[in-house]
Amino acid sequence: MRFDAWTGLDADLMAPARLEAVHRSLFDSFLEDTVFRQLLSAGMMVLLAVFCWRYESSGLLIVWLLIGLGTVSYRSWCERAYRIATARRRDTLDNRVGFVRRMEPVYMLQGTVWGASLLFFFDRIEPYNQLACWLIIACVASAPLTSVALVPRLLRAYTNLLFAVLLACLAVTIALKPGPVRDMNLLFLVLPVLHWCLLARYGRFIFRRQANQFGDQYDLALREQEAQAVIRMKNRFLAAAAHDLRQPVSALSLYTEFLLENPESHLELAPKIASATLAVKNLFESLFDLASLDSGQISLHVEKVELRAVLEGLRVQFEPLAAASQVELRVCHSDLTIATDVVRLRRMVGNVLSNAIKFSPPGKKVLLAARAHGGRARIEVWDQGHGIRPDELGKIFEEFYRADRADLPTVDGVGLGLSIVSRLSRILKTRIRVDSRVNRGTRFRLELCDLHVGHARPMASRDVG
């Protein structure tokens, strides 16, 4: 188990983005009331000096007070400079860790100054003034706990030095007393130790509680963003589906009205009505496919499949489309056999092949091939088409996505083919890699998985680039 060096959080169980968000929230909360802490510390130093003024050398007390106030001022300057610097540039984890390391000696010095203050009042001033000084020490040790505990390294630097120096001074002072008085004053050593342990325990509790709270806030914000993204995607999906459905339905309506008025034109209108009807049919079939694939209620019919038969069937199916587009379709057969769902495999490869033919200019070639690679079967589709820009590679598997390029031809289709391919690849445990160069062509590589192999691992659905 690996723990984060600064916060002590379990870095292995937290996503980097979540860990960074918790870091930033903890540090922002630490800096929120830093001015109040500095004013409180400075005021308490002045108050303790007032209580001890009549009983201690004014020179030593002034030196102690100047060191303490100088430490507070320097800390205030460092924190203000950090806020100004981070307002001008991005606040990173490295910046925060660097700031904590620079401030650690400052907090150690401040703890030392407060611990040494015991030499000015313990067993040297009137009892009620001494009690007031003890209360001041307890206050400066406990008051900043709720905020300094958010940076455990600074809390340890401050409290450890404060109580270590305090106990050392107390032990030396008690050791110099006569026997009976020394034995009675030994009880004073117990209270600071208990206070020290209590602060350490409570500080860890505060830190854990705040870290968990900020983690929960991050998770909630992330879920909200994901929900909004799903809503936006659904709206885009419905808008695109309605757009693609409007044209063939409108055409059907116009053709029908014209046919009612001119029955003799049925031979001319029949092919147009059939084409519009087919477009609507294809859209609904694609939508139904997406719905069934997303529902996860897919039953695979796994059987031994010869890739030669699959590729030959695809050649027969798509040769007319290639001929109509004046594209040469070449097929390289293979004798490989795998266990898979042949219907869905044919659908997945067919969608890729259909896109390759549609987006290839006349006179170009499209290659469909299968071969063994690394102990697995691989099907590849090569084309000499217009290619895909690098910034579009990550979007081609989205529903209804179409590249916004003037040089691309207008083709039939609803923009769901590759989205269905992506979902089928997850079901058939197929890794897809896409390589493309603009105006040079595109290559799809589908690395198939034998679904009868028990140790076969699910693979990433795509690896574009």
Coordinates of C-alpha atoms in Angstrom, one line a residue:
M1 CA 0.0 0.0 0.0
R2 CA 1.4 3.4 -1.0
F3 CA 0.6 6.5 1.0
D4 CA 0.8 10.1 -0.3
A5 CA 3.9 11.7 1.3
W6 CA 2.1 15.0 2.1
T7 CA -1.4 14.0 3.3
G8 CA -0.9 10.4 4.3
L9 CA -3.9 9.4 2.1
D10 CA -3.8 6.0 0.5
A11 CA -2.7 7.1 -3.0
D12 CA -3.3 3.6 -4.5
L13 CA -7.0 3.7 -3.7
M14 CA -7.6 7.2 -5.0
A15 CA -7.6 8.4 -8.6
P16 CA -4.9 11.0 -9.3
A17 CA -7.6 13.7 -10.1
R18 CA -9.4 12.9 -6.9
L19 CA -6.2 13.0 -4.9
E20 CA -5.3 16.4 -6.4
A21 CA -8.8 17.8 -5.7
V22 CA -8.6 16.7 -2.1
H23 CA -5.1 18.2 -1.8
R24 CA -6.2 21.5 -3.2
S25 CA -9.3 21.7 -1.0
L26 CA -7.4 20.9 2.2
F27 CA -4.8 23.5 1.4
D28 CA -7.3 26.2 0.5
S29 CA -9.1 25.6 3.8
F30 CA -5.8 25.8 5.6
L31 CA -5.1 29.2 4.0
E32 CA -8.6 30.6 4.6
D33 CA -8.3 31.8 8.2
T34 CA -4.5 32.1 8.4
V35 CA -4.8 35.9 9.1
F36 CA -6.9 35.2 12.2
R37 CA -4.3 32.6 13.4
Q38 CA -1.5 35.1 13.0
L39 CA -3.3 37.9 14.8
L40 CA -4.2 35.4 17.6
S41 CA -0.6 34.3 18.0
A42 CA 0.7 37.8 18.0
G43 CA -1.9 38.9 20.5
M44 CA -1.2 36.0 22.9
M45 CA 2.5 36.7 22.8
V46 CA 2.0 40.3 23.8
L47 CA -0.5 39.2 26.5
L48 CA 2.0 36.7 28.0
A49 CA 4.7 39.3 28.0
V50 CA 2.4 41.7 29.9
F51 CA 1.8 39.0 32.6
C52 CA 5.5 38.4 33.0
W53 CA 6.8 41.9 32.6
R54 CA 7.2 42.7 36.3
Y55 CA 8.8 39.4 37.2
E56 CA 11.4 38.9 34.4
S57 CA 14.3 40.7 32.9
S58 CA 12.8 43.1 30.4
G59 CA 15.7 42.5 28.0
L60 CA 15.2 38.8 27.7
L61 CA 11.4 39.2 27.4
I62 CA 11.8 41.8 24.6
V63 CA 14.2 39.5 22.7
W64 CA 11.7 36.6 23.1
L65 CA 8.8 38.8 22.0
L66 CA 10.7 40.2 19.0
I67 CA 11.6 36.7 17.8
G68 CA 8.1 35.5 18.2
L69 CA 6.5 38.5 16.4
G70 CA 9.2 38.3 13.7
T71 CA 8.3 34.7 13.1
V72 CA 4.6 35.5 12.9
S73 CA 5.3 38.4 10.5
Y74 CA 7.6 36.3 8.3
R75 CA 4.9 33.5 8.1
S76 CA 2.3 36.1 7.2
W77 CA 4.5 37.4 4.4
C78 CA 5.2 33.9 3.0
E79 CA 1.6 33.0 2.9
R80 CA 0.6 36.2 1.3
A81 CA 3.3 35.9 -1.3
Y82 CA 2.2 32.3 -2.0
R83 CA -1.4 33.4 -2.6
I84 CA -0.3 36.2 -4.9
A85 CA 2.0 33.8 -6.8
T86 CA -0.7 31.1 -7.3
A87 CA -3.2 33.7 -8.4
R88 CA -0.9 34.4 -11.4
R89 CA -0.1 30.8 -12.3
R90 CA -1.6 27.4 -12.0
D91 CA -1.7 26.0 -8.4
T92 CA -0.1 22.6 -8.6
L93 CA 0.7 19.9 -6.1
D94 CA 4.5 20.5 -6.5
N95 CA 3.9 24.2 -5.6
R96 CA 2.0 23.3 -2.5
V97 CA 4.5 20.7 -1.3
G98 CA 7.3 23.2 -1.9
F99 CA 5.5 25.8 0.2
V100 CA 4.9 23.3 3.0
R101 CA 8.6 22.4 3.1
R102 CA 9.6 26.1 3.2
M103 CA 7.2 26.8 6.0
E104 CA 8.1 23.8 8.1
P105 CA 11.2 25.5 9.8
V106 CA 9.0 28.5 10.5
Y107 CA 6.4 26.5 12.3
M108 CA 9.2 24.7 14.2
L109 CA 10.7 28.0 15.3
Q110 CA 7.3 29.2 16.4
G111 CA 6.7 26.1 18.4
T112 CA 10.1 26.5 20.0
V113 CA 9.4 30.1 21.0
W114 CA 6.1 29.2 22.6
G115 CA 7.7 26.2 24.4
A116 CA 10.5 28.4 25.8
S117 CA 8.0 30.9 27.2
L118 CA 7.6 28.6 30.2
L119 CA 11.0 29.8 31.5
F120 CA 9.4 33.3 32.1
F121 CA 6.5 32.3 34.3
F122 CA 6.7 28.7 35.7
D123 CA 7.1 29.0 39.5
R124 CA 8.4 32.6 39.1
I125 CA 5.3 34.7 39.1
E126 CA 2.1 35.0 41.2
P127 CA -0.1 31.9 41.0
Y128 CA -3.1 33.6 39.3
N129 CA -0.8 35.1 36.7
Q130 CA 0.9 31.8 36.2
L131 CA -2.5 30.1 35.6
A132 CA -3.3 32.8 33.0
C133 CA 0.1 32.0 31.3
W134 CA -0.8 28.2 31.3
L135 CA -4.1 29.0 29.7
I136 CA -2.4 31.1 27.0
I137 CA -0.1 28.1 26.2
A138 CA -3.1 25.8 26.0
C139 CA -4.9 28.2 23.8
V140 CA -2.0 28.7 21.3
A141 CA -1.5 25.0 21.2
S142 CA -5.1 24.1 20.5
A143 CA -6.7 27.1 18.7
P144 CA -5.0 26.6 15.3
L145 CA -5.7 22.8 15.4
T146 CA -8.8 22.9 13.2
S147 CA -6.9 24.5 10.3
V148 CA -3.3 23.5 10.7
A149 CA -4.4 19.8 11.1
L150 CA -5.3 20.0 7.4
V151 CA -1.6 20.0 6.7
P152 CA -0.3 17.3 9.0
R153 CA 3.4 18.0 8.4
L154 CA 3.0 21.6 9.7
L155 CA 0.9 20.5 12.6
R156 CA 3.6 18.0 13.7
A157 CA 6.3 20.5 13.2
Y158 CA 4.5 23.1 15.4
T159 CA 3.1 20.9 18.2
N160 CA 6.1 18.5 18.5
L161 CA 8.6 21.4 19.0
L162 CA 6.2 23.3 21.3
F163 CA 5.6 20.4 23.7
A164 CA 9.2 19.0 23.4
V165 CA 10.7 22.3 24.4
L166 CA 8.0 22.9 27.0
L167 CA 8.7 19.6 28.7
A168 CA 12.4 20.0 28.5
C169 CA 12.2 23.5 30.2
L170 CA 9.7 22.1 32.7
A171 CA 11.9 19.1 33.5
V172 CA 15.0 21.3 34.0
T173 CA 13.1 23.8 36.2
I174 CA 11.7 21.1 38.4
A175 CA 15.1 19.3 38.7
L176 CA 16.6 22.5 40.2
K177 CA 14.0 22.6 43.0
P178 CA 14.4 21.1 46.4
G179 CA 13.3 17.5 47.0
P180 CA 9.8 17.9 48.4
V181 CA 8.9 20.7 46.0
R182 CA 10.4 18.7 43.1
D183 CA 8.3 15.6 43.8
M184 CA 5.1 17.7 44.0
N185 CA 5.9 19.6 40.7
L186 CA 6.4 16.3 38.8
L187 CA 2.7 16.2 38.3
F188 CA 3.1 19.2 35.9
L189 CA 4.9 16.9 33.5
V190 CA 1.8 14.7 33.1
L191 CA -0.6 17.4 31.9
P192 CA 1.5 18.6 28.9
V193 CA 2.0 15.0 27.8
L194 CA -1.7 14.3 27.9
H195 CA -2.4 17.5 26.1
W196 CA 0.2 16.6 23.4
C197 CA -1.3 13.2 22.8
L198 CA -4.8 14.6 22.8
L199 CA -3.9 17.2 20.1
A200 CA -2.2 14.6 18.0
R201 CA -5.1 12.2 18.1
Y202 CA -7.7 15.0 17.5
G203 CA -5.6 16.4 14.7
R204 CA -5.6 13.1 12.8
F205 CA -9.4 12.9 13.3
I206 CA -9.9 16.4 11.9
F207 CA -7.7 15.7 8.9
R208 CA -9.4 12.4 8.1
R209 CA -12.9 13.9 8.4
Q210 CA -12.1 16.8 6.2
A211 CA -10.3 14.7 3.6
N212 CA -13.2 12.3 3.4
Q213 CA -15.6 15.3 3.2
F214 CA -13.7 16.9 0.3
G215 CA -13.4 13.5 -1.4
D216 CA -17.2 13.0 -1.1
Q217 CA -17.7 16.5 -2.5
Y218 CA -15.4 15.7 -5.5
D219 CA -17.3 12.5 -6.1
L220 CA -20.6 14.3 -6.0
A221 CA -19.4 17.0 -8.4
L222 CA -18.0 14.3 -10.7
R223 CA -21.3 12.4 -10.8
E224 CA -23.1 15.7 -11.4
Q225 CA -20.8 16.4 -14.4
E226 CA -21.3 12.8 -15.7
A227 CA -25.1 13.2 -15.4
Q228 CA -25.0 16.5 -17.2
A229 CA -22.8 14.9 -19.9
V230 CA -25.3 12.0 -20.3
I231 CA -28.2 14.5 -20.6
R232 CA -26.3 16.5 -23.2
M233 CA -25.4 13.4 -25.1
K234 CA -29.0 12.2 -25.0
N235 CA -30.2 15.6 -26.3
R236 CA -27.7 15.5 -29.1
F237 CA -28.6 11.9 -29.8
L238 CA -32.3 12.7 -30.1
A239 CA -31.7 15.9 -32.1
A240 CA -29.5 14.0 -34.5
A241 CA -32.0 11.1 -34.8
A242 CA -34.8 13.5 -35.4
H243 CA -32.8 15.3 -38.0
D244 CA -31.9 12.1 -39.9
L245 CA -35.4 10.9 -39.6
R246 CA -37.1 14.1 -40.9
Q247 CA -35.7 13.9 -44.4
P248 CA -36.8 10.4 -45.4
V249 CA -40.2 10.8 -43.6
S250 CA -40.8 14.2 -45.4
A251 CA -39.8 12.6 -48.7
L252 CA -42.3 9.7 -48.1
S253 CA -45.0 12.2 -47.3
L254 CA -44.4 14.2 -50.5
Y255 CA -44.1 11.1 -52.6
T256 CA -47.3 9.7 -51.2
E257 CA -49.3 12.9 -51.8
F258 CA -47.9 13.1 -55.3
L259 CA -48.8 9.5 -56.0
L260 CA -52.4 10.0 -54.8
E261 CA -52.8 12.9 -57.2
N262 CA -50.9 11.2 -60.1
P263 CA -51.4 7.4 -59.9
E264 CA -49.9 6.9 -63.3
S265 CA -46.4 8.0 -61.9
H266 CA -46.2 4.9 -59.6
L267 CA -43.4 3.3 -61.7
E268 CA -41.3 6.5 -61.3
L269 CA -42.0 7.0 -57.6
A270 CA -41.8 3.4 -56.4
P271 CA -37.9 3.4 -56.3
K272 CA -37.9 6.7 -54.5
I273 CA -40.4 5.5 -51.9
A274 CA -38.5 2.3 -51.5
S275 CA -35.2 4.2 -50.9
A276 CA -36.8 6.5 -48.3
T277 CA -38.5 3.6 -46.6
L278 CA -35.1 1.8 -46.5
A279 CA -33.5 4.8 -44.9
V280 CA -36.1 4.9 -42.2
K281 CA -35.8 1.1 -41.7
N282 CA -32.0 1.4 -41.4
L283 CA -32.2 4.2 -38.8
F284 CA -34.7 2.3 -36.6
E285 CA -32.6 -0.9 -36.9
S286 CA -29.5 1.0 -35.8
L287 CA -31.4 2.6 -32.9
F288 CA -32.7 -0.7 -31.8
D289 CA -29.2 -2.2 -32.0
L290 CA -27.8 0.5 -29.9
A291 CA -30.6 0.1 -27.3
S292 CA -30.1 -3.7 -27.1
L293 CA -26.3 -3.3 -26.9
D294 CA -26.5 -0.7 -24.2
S295 CA -29.0 -2.7 -22.1
G296 CA -26.5 -5.5 -21.8
Q297 CA -29.1 -8.1 -22.5
I298 CA -27.3 -9.7 -25.4
S299 CA -27.1 -13.5 -25.8
L300 CA -24.1 -14.6 -27.8
H301 CA -24.4 -17.6 -30.1
V302 CA -20.8 -18.7 -30.0
E303 CA -19.7 -21.3 -32.6
K304 CA -16.6 -22.2 -34.5
V305 CA -16.3 -19.7 -37.4
E306 CA -14.1 -19.9 -40.5
L307 CA -12.9 -16.4 -41.3
R308 CA -12.6 -17.4 -45.0
A309 CA -16.4 -17.8 -45.1
V310 CA -17.0 -14.5 -43.2
L311 CA -14.8 -12.5 -45.6
E312 CA -16.2 -14.2 -48.7
G313 CA -19.8 -13.3 -47.5
L314 CA -18.8 -9.7 -46.9
R315 CA -17.2 -9.6 -50.4
V316 CA -20.5 -10.8 -52.0
Q317 CA -22.5 -8.3 -49.9
F318 CA -20.4 -5.2 -50.5
E319 CA -19.1 -5.7 -54.1
P320 CA -22.2 -4.1 -55.5
L321 CA -21.7 -1.0 -53.3
A322 CA -18.0 -0.8 -54.2
A323 CA -18.9 -1.2 -57.9
A324 CA -21.5 1.6 -57.7
S325 CA -18.9 3.8 -56.0
Q326 CA -16.2 2.9 -58.6
V327 CA -14.0 1.5 -55.8
E328 CA -12.1 -1.7 -56.2
L329 CA -12.7 -4.1 -53.3
R330 CA -10.0 -6.7 -52.7
V331 CA -10.2 -9.5 -50.2
C332 CA -7.3 -11.6 -48.8
H333 CA -8.7 -14.8 -47.4
S334 CA -7.4 -16.8 -44.4
D335 CA -7.9 -20.3 -43.1
L336 CA -8.1 -19.2 -39.5
T337 CA -10.9 -20.4 -37.3
I338 CA -12.1 -18.8 -34.1
A339 CA -15.0 -19.2 -31.7
T340 CA -17.3 -16.2 -31.8
D341 CA -20.8 -15.0 -32.7
V342 CA -20.7 -14.9 -36.5
V343 CA -23.7 -12.7 -36.9
R344 CA -22.3 -9.9 -34.7
L345 CA -18.8 -10.4 -36.1
R346 CA -20.1 -9.9 -39.6
R347 CA -22.1 -6.8 -38.5
M348 CA -19.0 -5.3 -36.8
V349 CA -16.6 -5.9 -39.8
G350 CA -19.4 -5.0 -42.3
N351 CA -19.9 -1.5 -40.7
V352 CA -16.2 -0.8 -40.9
L353 CA -16.0 -2.0 -44.5
S354 CA -19.1 0.0 -45.5
N355 CA -17.6 3.2 -44.2
A356 CA -14.3 2.5 -46.0
I357 CA -16.1 2.1 -49.3
K358 CA -18.4 5.1 -48.8
F359 CA -15.5 7.5 -48.0
S360 CA -13.2 6.3 -50.8
P361 CA -13.0 8.4 -53.9
P362 CA -13.7 6.7 -57.3
G363 CA -10.7 4.8 -58.6
K364 CA -9.3 3.9 -55.2
K365 CA -9.0 0.5 -53.5
V366 CA -10.3 -1.0 -50.3
L367 CA -8.6 -4.1 -48.9
L368 CA -10.3 -6.6 -46.5
A369 CA -7.8 -9.1 -45.0
A370 CA -7.4 -11.6 -42.2
R371 CA -4.3 -13.0 -40.7
A372 CA -2.8 -14.4 -37.5
H373 CA -0.9 -12.1 -35.2
G374 CA 0.5 -12.9 -31.8
G375 CA -1.5 -16.0 -31.4
R376 CA -4.8 -14.2 -32.3
A377 CA -6.8 -13.6 -35.4
R378 CA -6.7 -10.1 -36.8
I379 CA -9.0 -8.6 -39.5
E380 CA -7.9 -5.4 -41.2
V381 CA -9.7 -3.0 -43.4
W382 CA -7.5 -0.6 -45.5
D383 CA -8.7 2.2 -47.7
Q384 CA -7.3 5.0 -49.8
G385 CA -9.9 7.5 -48.8
H386 CA -9.9 11.0 -47.4
G387 CA -8.5 9.9 -44.0
I388 CA -9.3 11.1 -40.5
R389 CA -7.8 14.1 -38.8
P390 CA -6.0 13.4 -35.5
D391 CA -8.4 15.6 -33.6
E392 CA -11.3 13.5 -34.9
L393 CA -10.0 10.0 -34.1
G394 CA -11.4 10.1 -30.6
K395 CA -14.8 11.1 -31.8
I396 CA -15.5 8.7 -34.7
F397 CA -17.1 6.2 -32.4
E398 CA -19.7 8.7 -31.0
E399 CA -23.3 8.4 -32.1
F400 CA -24.2 10.5 -35.2
Y401 CA -20.7 12.0 -35.4
R402 CA -19.8 13.2 -38.8
A403 CA -16.6 15.0 -39.7
D404 CA -17.0 18.7 -40.5
R405 CA -14.8 18.8 -43.7
A406 CA -15.6 20.4 -47.0
D407 CA -13.6 17.9 -49.0
L408 CA -15.6 14.9 -47.7
P409 CA -18.4 13.6 -49.9
T410 CA -22.0 13.5 -48.8
V411 CA -22.9 9.9 -48.1
D412 CA -26.0 8.0 -47.1
G413 CA -26.2 6.8 -43.5
V414 CA -27.2 7.9 -40.1
G415 CA -23.8 8.1 -38.4
L416 CA -24.3 5.1 -36.1
G417 CA -22.2 2.5 -37.8
L418 CA -18.9 3.0 -35.8
S419 CA -20.8 3.5 -32.6
I420 CA -22.3 0.0 -33.0
V421 CA -18.9 -1.3 -33.9
S422 CA -17.5 0.1 -30.6
R423 CA -20.2 -1.6 -28.6
L424 CA -19.9 -4.9 -30.4
S425 CA -16.1 -4.8 -29.9
R426 CA -16.7 -4.8 -26.1
I427 CA -19.1 -7.7 -26.3
L428 CA -16.8 -9.8 -28.6
K429 CA -13.7 -8.8 -26.6
T430 CA -12.1 -7.2 -29.7
R431 CA -9.4 -4.5 -29.6
I432 CA -9.8 -1.9 -32.4
R433 CA -6.9 0.2 -33.5
V434 CA -7.3 3.0 -36.1
D435 CA -4.4 4.6 -38.0
S436 CA -5.1 7.3 -40.5
R437 CA -3.5 10.0 -42.6
V438 CA -5.5 12.8 -44.2
N439 CA -5.8 12.3 -47.9
R440 CA -3.8 9.1 -47.7
G441 CA -6.3 6.6 -46.2
T442 CA -7.3 4.8 -43.0
R443 CA -6.5 1.3 -41.6
F444 CA -8.8 -0.4 -39.0
R445 CA -7.3 -3.4 -37.2
L446 CA -9.7 -5.6 -35.3
E447 CA -7.9 -8.1 -33.0
L448 CA -10.4 -10.9 -32.3
C449 CA -10.7 -13.0 -29.2
D450 CA -11.6 -16.6 -29.1
L451 CA -14.6 -16.6 -26.8
H452 CA -14.2 -20.3 -26.0
V453 CA -10.8 -19.7 -24.4
G454 CA -11.5 -19.5 -20.6
H455 CA -8.5 -17.4 -19.8
A456 CA -9.2 -14.8 -22.5
R457 CA -9.3 -11.3 -21.0
P458 CA -11.7 -8.6 -22.0
M459 CA -9.8 -6.0 -24.1
A460 CA -10.1 -2.3 -24.6
S461 CA -12.9 -1.6 -27.1
R462 CA -10.6 0.7 -29.2
D463 CA -7.2 2.2 -29.4
V464 CA -7.4 5.0 -31.9
G465 CA -4.4 7.0 -33.0

